[in-house]
């Protein structure tokens, strides 16, 4: 590939090598090719390759970028082909760059040259010890939640001293105390955790002018990919690495693809780039090489309704392509069957199943889809944890199994530990060994057994869906997850999906159906694993699909409160967060190369209740002249005529 294959805007970005450059690259607009060619151009001008730095977010992206750049440098005879001693650009993730710099300066910082990097379980272990050392009740102040708070604050580049200044509750005071002990233990072990790889590198650059100058002179040209996804510490890291005498910083990103605010990504970093660096040259990459014209028309119409963004308009020379398929179904089972049968037809017509993707907003939606694909005998790959393998689903199922079989120790262990109720591992071990336990523990254990008795009694009289609902609410699991993070609230949705799943059995008393239900769910889980390594249709959340592309894309569950998603817990959102659902829709739409199918159900069972759903506001964005509206699809046993 040579610079001749670049379009005018890409060529402009490649040739603008000096000073600050902001490349706003729309989905499928060839940003990686542009960065690659820009780095090649800089090196061809005589710059030492080791003076060029590119920072990405994932090891996979860094590896692919390095391979492309090295290949192009070999093509241009800048470096010798297959010479292992060739100098090459420094291409790292944020974390690996931080580790490299900390290792290089280890003696100065009092760190080991190859410091111990603590993984999440190591960090949690130290935090648990800190909680114990400080005499804090771990049942009231969950060590794992304390760890998550510390990690998020570090990502926002909040130091312990900064955090102490904003302490406004007893819990925050406890977090600060644990954080202090945690930091002391890291220093004692000469270790760093994952967040520290960036935070400590930033502190090093702030505190040591000579080290900062050293790296600013070393990296004459800096590139940052996916700049819209940077958080507070990554933003500070980048700014400190830039030589203020030349401001040779090039960032590539897209305000319309910022979908990770819940991870700490700050959209303001890219919005403020031109203010941060005077004289910034801004180039828009708007020509899309992935999707057909109709798909891009929908993407443009949808995203223009957002206000917190930088304006751009995607276009393509590939023609209009097929119309946007809008496919309503009677309920979620019908929707699942419709999608599975359509995928089956596409595969029979010669479509590679790996080029078909089914995208959904919330993890719990995968359960109905998995069932439909199994019934239709269509091989699929689920990206992420399968429904019945998720911890929260296993927890609810364990209550049911333990109520029916008190000898099942794995289920009893889950029941004792979820939600946290002050029954520790030592107590559980003593119960299983038939040893005496303290009187206080006996009371807690007795309450658990009473609840299991209540479940068993309910099995004789109540529908299975009511029992599932009782387990989730009366066990305390619902309250615990509602008080947690956004991930915890998503886990609650998964648990609630079990209630919806069991509605189908409500015409039969639970005592007559429970064995069949437990058997079916166990068999389904086994069957899912059989398809794990096969080439099948991809099922995944929209978040997981970012960066991927497929010929045929189905977006399911396009209903009000599902997509756009309802904010569980009613926490007040910023304008950027409110608009993130529309950015997520934009990302989903732009995964499609050739055909896009927008699916919704008129009825959907949520937490055991059938609800009539208004179609998503996003469906209103589809222009009438590019829309193909299909007939309402009804699921019928044994397979119905599918209206395509």
XYZ file of C-alpha atoms in Angstrom:
644
model
C 0.000 0.000 0.000
C 1.463 3.366 -0.928
C 0.565 6.967 -0.244
C -1.066 7.022 -3.696
C -3.952 4.951 -2.289
C -4.848 7.704 0.184
C -7.738 10.072 -0.436
C -7.196 13.830 -0.352
C -7.972 14.285 3.361
C -5.868 11.284 4.392
C -2.995 12.607 2.276
C -3.350 16.000 3.951
C -3.078 14.373 7.396
C -0.053 12.331 6.341
C 1.845 15.345 4.998
C 1.042 17.641 7.946
C 3.856 16.344 10.148
C 4.722 19.391 12.254
C 2.720 20.832 15.132
C -0.547 19.695 16.737
C -2.900 17.696 14.517
C -6.431 16.533 15.318
C -7.771 13.855 12.968
C -11.508 13.380 13.393
C -11.996 10.003 11.749
C -15.505 8.698 11.220
C -16.307 5.002 11.444
C -14.658 3.011 8.654
C -12.751 6.068 7.370
C -9.309 4.432 7.307
C -7.763 5.973 10.405
C -5.253 3.164 10.980
C -4.026 3.438 7.388
C -3.680 7.200 7.849
C -1.665 6.897 11.069
C 0.519 4.214 9.474
C 1.299 6.323 6.421
C 1.924 9.432 8.536
C 4.512 7.606 10.648
C 6.141 6.185 7.501
C 6.254 9.697 6.021
C 7.921 11.125 9.141
C 10.572 8.381 9.124
C 11.188 8.727 5.361
C 12.052 12.398 6.001
C 15.016 11.219 8.054
C 13.604 10.952 11.583
C 15.016 8.135 13.711
C 12.153 5.589 13.970
C 12.793 5.314 17.714
C 11.821 8.985 18.052
C 8.277 8.229 16.910
C 5.752 7.111 19.516
C 2.250 5.736 18.912
C -0.068 4.945 21.810
C -3.123 2.702 21.542
C -5.577 1.129 23.988
C -5.156 -2.589 23.394
C -2.252 -4.963 22.838
C -4.008 -6.257 19.726
C -4.230 -2.768 18.202
C -0.584 -2.040 19.068
C 0.569 -5.322 17.501
C -1.422 -4.776 14.306
C -0.210 -1.192 13.972
C 3.426 -2.191 14.444
C 3.145 -4.963 11.836
C 1.626 -2.569 9.298
C 4.224 0.132 9.891
C 7.193 -2.258 9.733
C 5.817 -3.799 6.533
C 5.459 -0.366 4.933
C 8.974 0.689 6.025
C 10.308 -2.475 4.407
C 8.324 -1.748 1.224
C 9.871 1.725 1.112
C 13.359 0.239 1.741
C 13.742 2.417 4.823
C 14.620 -0.650 6.878
C 15.933 -4.034 5.772
C 13.397 -6.794 5.401
C 13.531 -9.388 8.204
C 16.461 -7.736 9.964
C 15.754 -8.197 13.715
C 18.031 -5.262 14.595
C 16.081 -2.682 12.608
C 15.186 0.407 14.640
C 11.387 0.687 14.724
C 8.860 3.162 16.124
C 7.779 2.772 19.749
C 4.213 1.469 19.616
C 2.676 0.791 23.019
C -0.530 0.711 24.985
C -0.809 3.367 27.695
C -0.057 0.773 30.352
C 2.913 -0.821 28.585
C 4.384 2.646 27.924
C 4.061 3.475 31.621
C 5.746 0.190 32.556
C 8.606 0.815 30.116
C 9.271 4.261 31.558
C 9.028 3.137 35.185
C 11.446 0.288 34.447
C 13.903 2.644 32.761
C 13.804 5.000 35.746
C 13.500 2.283 38.398
C 16.738 3.110 40.229
C 15.806 6.782 40.510
C 12.301 5.939 41.747
C 13.307 3.208 44.187
C 11.505 0.560 42.140
C 12.769 -2.766 40.874
C 13.908 -2.643 37.242
C 11.182 -5.177 36.530
C 8.629 -4.275 39.199
C 5.991 -6.708 40.328
C 2.728 -5.850 38.622
C -0.250 -6.796 40.748
C -3.285 -8.174 38.980
C -6.797 -7.476 40.249
C -6.834 -10.470 42.605
C -3.461 -9.486 44.118
C -4.717 -5.933 44.676
C -7.913 -7.191 46.259
C -5.955 -9.456 48.591
C -3.928 -6.493 49.889
C -7.067 -4.380 50.300
C -8.730 -7.184 52.288
C -5.719 -7.263 54.620
C -5.873 -3.474 54.964
C -9.563 -3.681 55.881
C -8.741 -6.305 58.501
C -5.758 -4.345 59.826
C -7.895 -1.214 60.270
C -10.618 -3.136 62.107
C -13.222 -2.392 59.424
C -16.161 -4.753 59.001
C -15.781 -6.257 55.485
C -19.457 -7.183 55.479
C -20.421 -3.510 55.758
C -17.608 -2.146 53.585
C -16.987 -4.600 50.758
C -13.227 -4.757 49.913
C -13.960 -5.394 46.216
C -16.077 -2.222 46.018
C -13.357 -0.254 47.820
C -10.876 -1.537 45.243
C -13.170 -0.437 42.381
C -13.477 3.060 43.871
C -9.696 3.406 44.229
C -9.172 2.191 40.655
C -11.752 4.597 39.217
C -10.296 7.533 41.167
C -6.777 6.713 39.952
C -8.091 6.546 36.397
C -9.479 10.055 36.854
C -5.998 11.024 38.110
C -7.215 11.678 41.627
C -4.494 11.165 44.222
C -5.080 9.988 47.775
C -4.553 13.540 49.041
C -7.046 14.841 46.448
C -9.553 12.193 47.508
C -9.169 13.084 51.200
C -10.126 16.683 50.402
C -13.479 15.603 48.962
C -14.390 13.075 51.679
C -18.036 13.729 52.509
C -19.166 10.546 54.251
C -18.018 7.871 56.681
C -17.672 5.396 53.800
C -15.425 7.767 51.827
C -13.302 8.232 54.955
C -12.908 4.448 55.199
C -11.922 4.242 51.512
C -9.253 6.891 52.117
C -7.892 4.998 55.119
C -7.731 1.724 53.211
C -6.129 3.487 50.253
C -3.345 4.805 52.537
C -2.522 1.337 53.880
C -2.760 -0.122 50.368
C -0.266 2.421 48.999
C 2.130 1.761 51.886
C 2.049 -1.971 51.170
C 2.720 -1.406 47.457
C 5.781 0.675 48.351
C 6.978 -1.973 50.792
C 6.687 -4.660 48.129
C 8.191 -2.351 45.459
C 5.159 -3.273 43.384
C 2.663 -1.436 41.190
C -0.915 -2.186 40.294
C -2.372 -1.796 36.808
C -3.582 1.759 37.435
C -0.221 2.777 38.884
C 1.562 2.032 35.635
C 0.061 5.260 34.306
C -0.412 7.258 37.516
C 3.158 6.739 38.764
C 4.550 7.512 35.333
C 2.599 10.788 35.375
C 3.858 11.666 38.862
C 7.400 10.869 37.740
C 7.102 13.247 34.787
C 5.546 15.943 36.988
C 8.066 15.673 39.815
C 11.298 15.250 37.833
C 11.835 17.954 35.227
C 14.987 16.294 33.895
C 13.194 12.981 33.285
C 10.289 14.779 31.648
C 12.677 16.697 29.373
C 14.495 13.463 28.542
C 11.323 11.815 27.239
C 10.105 14.969 25.493
C 13.373 15.107 23.535
C 13.336 11.358 22.913
C 9.826 11.226 21.434
C 9.846 13.907 18.754
C 6.522 12.803 17.264
C 3.634 11.430 19.311
C 0.454 9.767 18.029
C -2.554 8.754 20.154
C -5.297 6.515 18.785
C -8.933 6.532 20.050
C -8.288 9.808 21.873
C -11.986 10.157 22.731
C -11.583 7.182 25.108
C -8.816 8.685 27.261
C -9.467 9.236 30.960
C -7.961 11.796 33.328
C -4.637 10.049 33.965
C -4.095 9.153 30.294
C -4.825 12.749 29.316
C -2.238 14.025 31.810
C 0.267 11.400 30.617
C 0.016 12.523 26.988
C 0.315 16.226 27.798
C 3.492 15.692 29.845
C 5.189 13.732 27.061
C 4.785 16.472 24.458
C 7.748 18.758 23.830
C 6.287 22.275 24.268
C 8.843 23.671 21.824
C 7.164 21.947 18.881
C 3.858 20.393 20.095
C 4.267 17.507 17.660
C 1.178 15.654 18.809
C -1.276 13.904 16.499
C -4.447 12.447 17.988
C -7.045 10.428 16.144
C -10.566 9.943 17.400
C -14.276 10.349 16.927
C -16.580 12.104 19.378
C -19.432 10.027 17.964
C -17.817 6.771 19.094
C -17.247 7.649 22.749
C -19.207 4.870 24.502
C -17.104 4.249 27.615
C -17.948 7.077 30.028
C -18.795 4.407 32.627
C -15.120 3.356 32.465
C -13.916 6.911 32.990
C -13.452 7.965 29.357
C -13.821 11.749 29.175
C -15.259 13.096 25.932
C -14.056 16.575 26.895
C -10.442 15.533 26.229
C -10.988 15.439 22.467
C -13.506 18.304 22.455
C -10.930 20.574 24.132
C -7.911 19.493 22.061
C -7.900 22.654 19.939
C -7.967 24.764 23.132
C -5.182 22.716 24.720
C -2.879 23.160 21.731
C -2.867 26.512 20.000
C -2.535 26.361 16.239
C -4.087 22.897 15.927
C -4.738 21.695 12.397
C -8.030 19.750 12.293
C -8.714 17.292 9.485
C -11.978 15.393 9.016
C -11.867 11.897 7.546
C -15.431 11.461 6.300
C -15.109 9.038 3.394
C -16.215 5.646 4.633
C -14.765 2.488 3.050
C -16.892 0.021 4.981
C -20.607 0.627 4.575
C -23.122 1.268 1.810
C -24.687 4.685 1.315
C -28.028 3.876 2.962
C -26.339 2.616 6.122
C -24.292 5.820 6.316
C -27.381 7.970 5.697
C -28.994 6.460 8.789
C -25.785 6.869 10.814
C -25.530 10.561 9.851
C -29.202 11.314 10.531
C -29.095 9.608 13.927
C -25.904 11.167 15.272
C -26.752 14.727 14.181
C -29.333 14.841 16.992
C -26.493 14.870 19.528
C -25.252 18.278 20.639
C -21.947 17.382 22.352
C -19.913 16.463 19.262
C -17.778 17.764 16.421
C -19.670 17.995 13.149
C -18.872 15.610 10.312
C -20.799 13.736 7.637
C -19.862 10.256 6.428
C -20.089 9.450 2.721
C -19.057 6.588 0.434
C -18.439 5.876 -3.237
C -19.768 2.322 -2.899
C -23.343 3.109 -3.920
C -26.584 3.155 -1.947
C -26.821 -0.580 -1.315
C -29.884 -2.325 0.072
C -32.569 -0.610 2.113
C -32.581 -0.611 5.921
C -34.744 -3.530 7.088
C -37.084 -2.697 9.977
C -38.396 -5.977 11.393
C -41.075 -5.919 14.119
C -41.967 -9.050 16.102
C -44.787 -9.905 18.474
C -42.519 -10.631 21.465
C -38.886 -11.426 22.295
C -39.287 -15.141 21.484
C -40.627 -14.238 18.047
C -37.784 -11.761 17.599
C -35.227 -14.441 18.469
C -36.799 -16.929 16.066
C -37.040 -14.343 13.295
C -33.345 -13.458 13.593
C -32.217 -17.085 13.852
C -34.274 -18.131 10.817
C -33.061 -15.184 8.761
C -29.456 -16.041 9.656
C -30.132 -19.655 8.652
C -31.441 -18.485 5.269
C -28.428 -16.227 4.708
C -26.032 -19.078 5.482
C -27.907 -21.432 3.134
C -27.540 -18.783 0.426
C -23.765 -18.865 0.867
C -23.122 -16.152 3.466
C -20.131 -16.909 5.727
C -21.645 -17.087 9.251
C -18.615 -15.259 10.627
C -19.740 -12.223 8.640
C -23.103 -12.108 10.426
C -23.487 -10.353 13.778
C -26.412 -9.952 16.152
C -25.933 -6.966 18.454
C -27.867 -6.182 21.615
C -27.802 -3.437 24.244
C -27.937 -5.508 27.435
C -26.358 -8.844 28.270
C -29.611 -10.427 29.431
C -30.960 -10.311 25.855
C -28.551 -13.066 24.827
C -30.567 -15.733 26.637
C -33.569 -15.684 24.271
C -31.281 -15.416 21.247
C -29.183 -18.406 22.334
C -32.321 -20.515 22.731
C -33.607 -19.474 19.295
C -30.311 -20.297 17.557
C -30.159 -23.705 19.253
C -33.747 -24.502 18.180
C -33.012 -23.386 14.611
C -29.805 -25.457 14.608
C -27.722 -22.419 13.665
C -24.176 -22.434 15.024
C -23.286 -19.282 16.937
C -20.452 -17.840 18.980
C -21.352 -15.720 21.986
C -18.736 -13.076 22.705
C -18.655 -12.827 26.478
C -19.991 -15.087 29.190
C -22.933 -17.272 28.246
C -26.150 -16.532 30.084
C -26.254 -19.568 32.385
C -22.539 -19.229 33.148
C -22.869 -15.718 34.586
C -22.238 -15.491 38.315
C -25.483 -13.722 39.143
C -27.513 -16.301 37.205
C -25.672 -19.161 38.927
C -26.330 -17.493 42.297
C -30.110 -17.415 41.771
C -30.137 -20.964 40.410
C -28.156 -22.123 43.448
C -30.943 -20.977 45.789
C -33.408 -23.070 43.827
C -31.154 -26.137 43.706
C -30.142 -25.845 47.377
C -33.788 -25.583 48.417
C -34.483 -28.848 46.620
C -31.249 -30.576 47.643
C -29.570 -29.617 50.915
C -26.670 -31.972 50.135
C -25.425 -29.814 47.249
C -22.418 -28.129 48.870
C -21.464 -25.926 45.861
C -24.985 -24.484 45.808
C -25.090 -24.024 49.574
C -21.720 -22.252 49.466
C -23.067 -19.761 46.901
C -26.213 -19.256 48.969
C -24.231 -18.545 52.153
C -21.957 -16.077 50.375
C -24.488 -14.227 48.169
C -25.455 -11.617 49.111
C -22.896 -10.856 51.806
C -24.507 -11.547 55.145
C -21.541 -12.114 57.459
C -21.104 -15.860 56.931
C -17.399 -16.292 56.211
C -15.514 -19.100 54.492
C -14.343 -20.554 57.815
C -17.946 -20.825 59.000
C -18.999 -22.466 55.729
C -16.142 -24.971 56.006
C -17.200 -25.836 59.567
C -20.826 -26.331 58.478
C -19.750 -28.774 55.774
C -17.478 -30.581 58.280
C -20.360 -30.791 60.808
C -18.325 -28.812 63.332
C -19.702 -26.374 65.898
C -20.019 -22.728 64.892
C -20.423 -19.635 67.121
C -23.892 -18.705 68.306
C -23.911 -15.478 66.251
C -23.114 -17.454 63.100
C -25.787 -20.036 63.969
C -28.432 -17.288 63.876
C -27.284 -16.121 60.420
C -27.073 -19.668 59.051
C -30.485 -20.460 60.528
C -32.020 -17.549 58.613
C -30.569 -18.904 55.376
C -32.016 -22.359 56.024
C -35.370 -20.777 56.900
C -35.339 -18.965 53.560
C -34.509 -22.198 51.711
C -37.453 -23.825 53.507
C -39.625 -20.926 52.360
C -38.529 -21.532 48.745
C -39.255 -25.248 49.017
C -42.721 -24.573 50.420
C -43.425 -22.055 47.656
C -42.544 -24.688 45.053
C -45.641 -26.632 46.145
C -48.032 -23.721 45.570
C -46.526 -20.907 43.480
C -45.548 -20.519 39.804
C -41.819 -20.832 39.122
C -41.504 -17.194 37.994
C -42.864 -15.997 41.369
C -40.304 -18.139 43.158
C -37.464 -16.680 41.069
C -38.678 -13.181 41.853
C -38.852 -14.019 45.562
C -35.270 -15.347 45.516
C -33.886 -12.205 43.877
C -35.755 -9.762 46.128
C -36.087 -11.522 49.490
C -32.537 -12.886 49.532
C -31.197 -9.318 49.472
C -29.435 -9.768 46.122
C -31.518 -7.071 44.432
C -30.797 -4.469 47.123
C -27.065 -5.235 47.080
C -26.794 -4.901 43.292
C -28.877 -1.716 43.175
C -26.460 -0.094 45.610
C -23.451 -1.083 43.507
C -21.869 0.117 40.273
C -23.345 0.248 36.769
C -21.910 -3.257 36.242
C -23.808 -4.456 39.327
C -27.052 -3.026 37.967
C -26.449 -4.829 34.675
C -25.963 -8.055 36.657
C -29.339 -7.411 38.270
C -30.922 -7.277 34.800
C -29.390 -10.676 34.043
C -30.774 -12.140 37.268
C -34.214 -10.676 36.533
C -34.165 -12.329 33.115
C -34.551 -15.662 34.955
C -37.998 -14.473 36.055
C -38.925 -13.719 32.443
C -37.517 -17.068 31.343
C -39.672 -19.052 33.774
C -42.952 -17.305 32.845
C -43.414 -19.973 30.167
C -43.814 -22.611 32.891
C -46.423 -20.730 34.922
C -49.334 -22.836 33.684
C -47.771 -25.824 35.432
C -47.188 -25.958 39.213
C -43.514 -25.436 40.055
C -43.293 -28.822 41.821
C -44.192 -30.566 38.550
C -41.838 -28.572 36.355
C -38.799 -27.799 38.502
C -36.829 -30.951 37.659
C -37.412 -30.389 33.942
C -36.379 -26.736 34.244
C -33.137 -27.521 36.074
C -32.350 -30.242 33.551
C -33.066 -28.017 30.539
C -30.867 -25.199 31.789
C -27.997 -27.582 32.546
C -28.248 -29.203 29.109
C -28.425 -25.852 27.356
C -25.224 -24.733 29.033
C -23.466 -27.911 27.863
C -24.766 -27.490 24.331
C -23.560 -23.907 24.241
C -20.039 -25.038 25.064
C -20.124 -27.459 22.109
C -20.317 -24.503 19.696
C -17.566 -22.521 21.394
C -14.828 -22.973 18.811
C -17.021 -23.310 15.715
C -17.414 -20.750 12.971
C -20.823 -19.341 13.740
C -22.911 -16.213 13.797
C -21.503 -13.690 16.274
C -23.758 -12.699 19.190
C -22.445 -9.800 21.266
C -23.219 -6.566 23.051
C -22.794 -3.363 21.065
C -19.947 -2.333 23.380
C -18.088 -5.528 22.468
C -18.591 -4.896 18.741
C -16.653 -1.616 18.628
C -13.813 -1.892 16.129
C -15.402 -4.853 14.320
C -17.333 -5.015 11.045
C -19.680 -7.523 9.408
C -21.531 -7.894 6.102
C -24.877 -8.516 7.829
C -25.757 -6.832 11.130
C -28.904 -7.340 13.205
C -29.602 -4.843 16.002
C -32.251 -6.330 18.282
C -34.366 -4.953 21.116
C -34.892 -1.502 19.619
C -37.519 -0.478 22.158
C -37.995 2.433 24.517
C -36.175 1.880 27.855
C -34.180 -1.030 26.404
C -32.342 0.831 23.637
C -31.999 3.664 24.492
C -31.389 1.972 27.802
C -33.186 3.003 30.964
C -30.901 4.400 33.641
C -31.472 1.915 36.486
C -31.102 3.590 39.855
C -32.148 7.002 38.459
C -28.696 8.576 38.925
C -28.582 12.035 37.337
C -26.629 11.944 34.092
C -24.494 14.584 32.404
C -25.335 15.743 28.875
C -22.491 13.589 27.520
C -23.877 10.529 29.319
C -27.430 11.200 28.131
C -26.207 11.305 24.538
C -24.087 8.175 24.905
C -27.025 5.899 24.009
C -27.298 7.609 20.625
C -23.523 7.280 20.139
C -23.932 3.590 20.928
C -26.609 3.294 18.238
C -24.262 5.039 15.789
C -21.515 2.525 16.609
C -23.939 -0.377 16.104
C -25.179 0.918 12.735
C -21.663 1.520 11.419
C -20.594 -2.072 12.113
C -22.594 -3.085 9.002
C -20.936 -3.326 5.607
C -23.810 -4.428 3.326
C -27.102 -5.078 5.116
C -28.628 -3.753 8.320
C -31.647 -5.226 10.133
C -33.333 -3.219 12.915
C -35.482 -5.456 15.118
C -37.929 -4.779 17.920
C -40.673 -6.587 19.838
C -44.095 -5.158 20.623
C -44.200 -7.163 23.856
C -41.223 -8.012 26.061
C -41.117 -9.755 29.406
C -39.089 -7.739 31.923
C -38.718 -9.152 35.445
C -41.624 -11.495 34.816
C -44.010 -8.816 33.570
C -45.113 -8.635 29.935
C -44.838 -5.034 28.810
C -46.163 -3.313 25.717
C -43.181 -1.442 24.320
C -43.001 1.712 22.283
C -40.536 1.315 19.413
C -37.189 2.981 20.032
C -36.825 6.634 19.114
C -33.866 5.513 16.988
C -36.260 3.843 14.534
C -37.681 7.302 13.796
C -34.269 8.233 12.392
C -34.601 5.846 9.427
C -35.607 7.966 6.394
C -38.728 6.605 4.705
C -37.107 6.411 1.272
C -34.415 3.966 2.471
C -36.610 1.925 4.823
C -38.078 -1.498 4.120
C -40.703 -2.228 6.774
C -41.465 -5.938 7.201
C -44.730 -7.485 8.401
C -45.155 -8.191 12.081
C -43.657 -11.605 12.803
C -45.444 -14.059 15.102
C -43.628 -17.039 16.534
C -45.379 -20.372 15.920
C -44.429 -23.748 17.361
C -42.737 -25.941 14.813
C -41.620 -22.951 12.786
C -43.752 -20.352 11.091
C -43.537 -18.755 7.711
C -40.945 -16.042 8.184
C -41.836 -12.700 6.662
C -38.748 -11.396 4.925
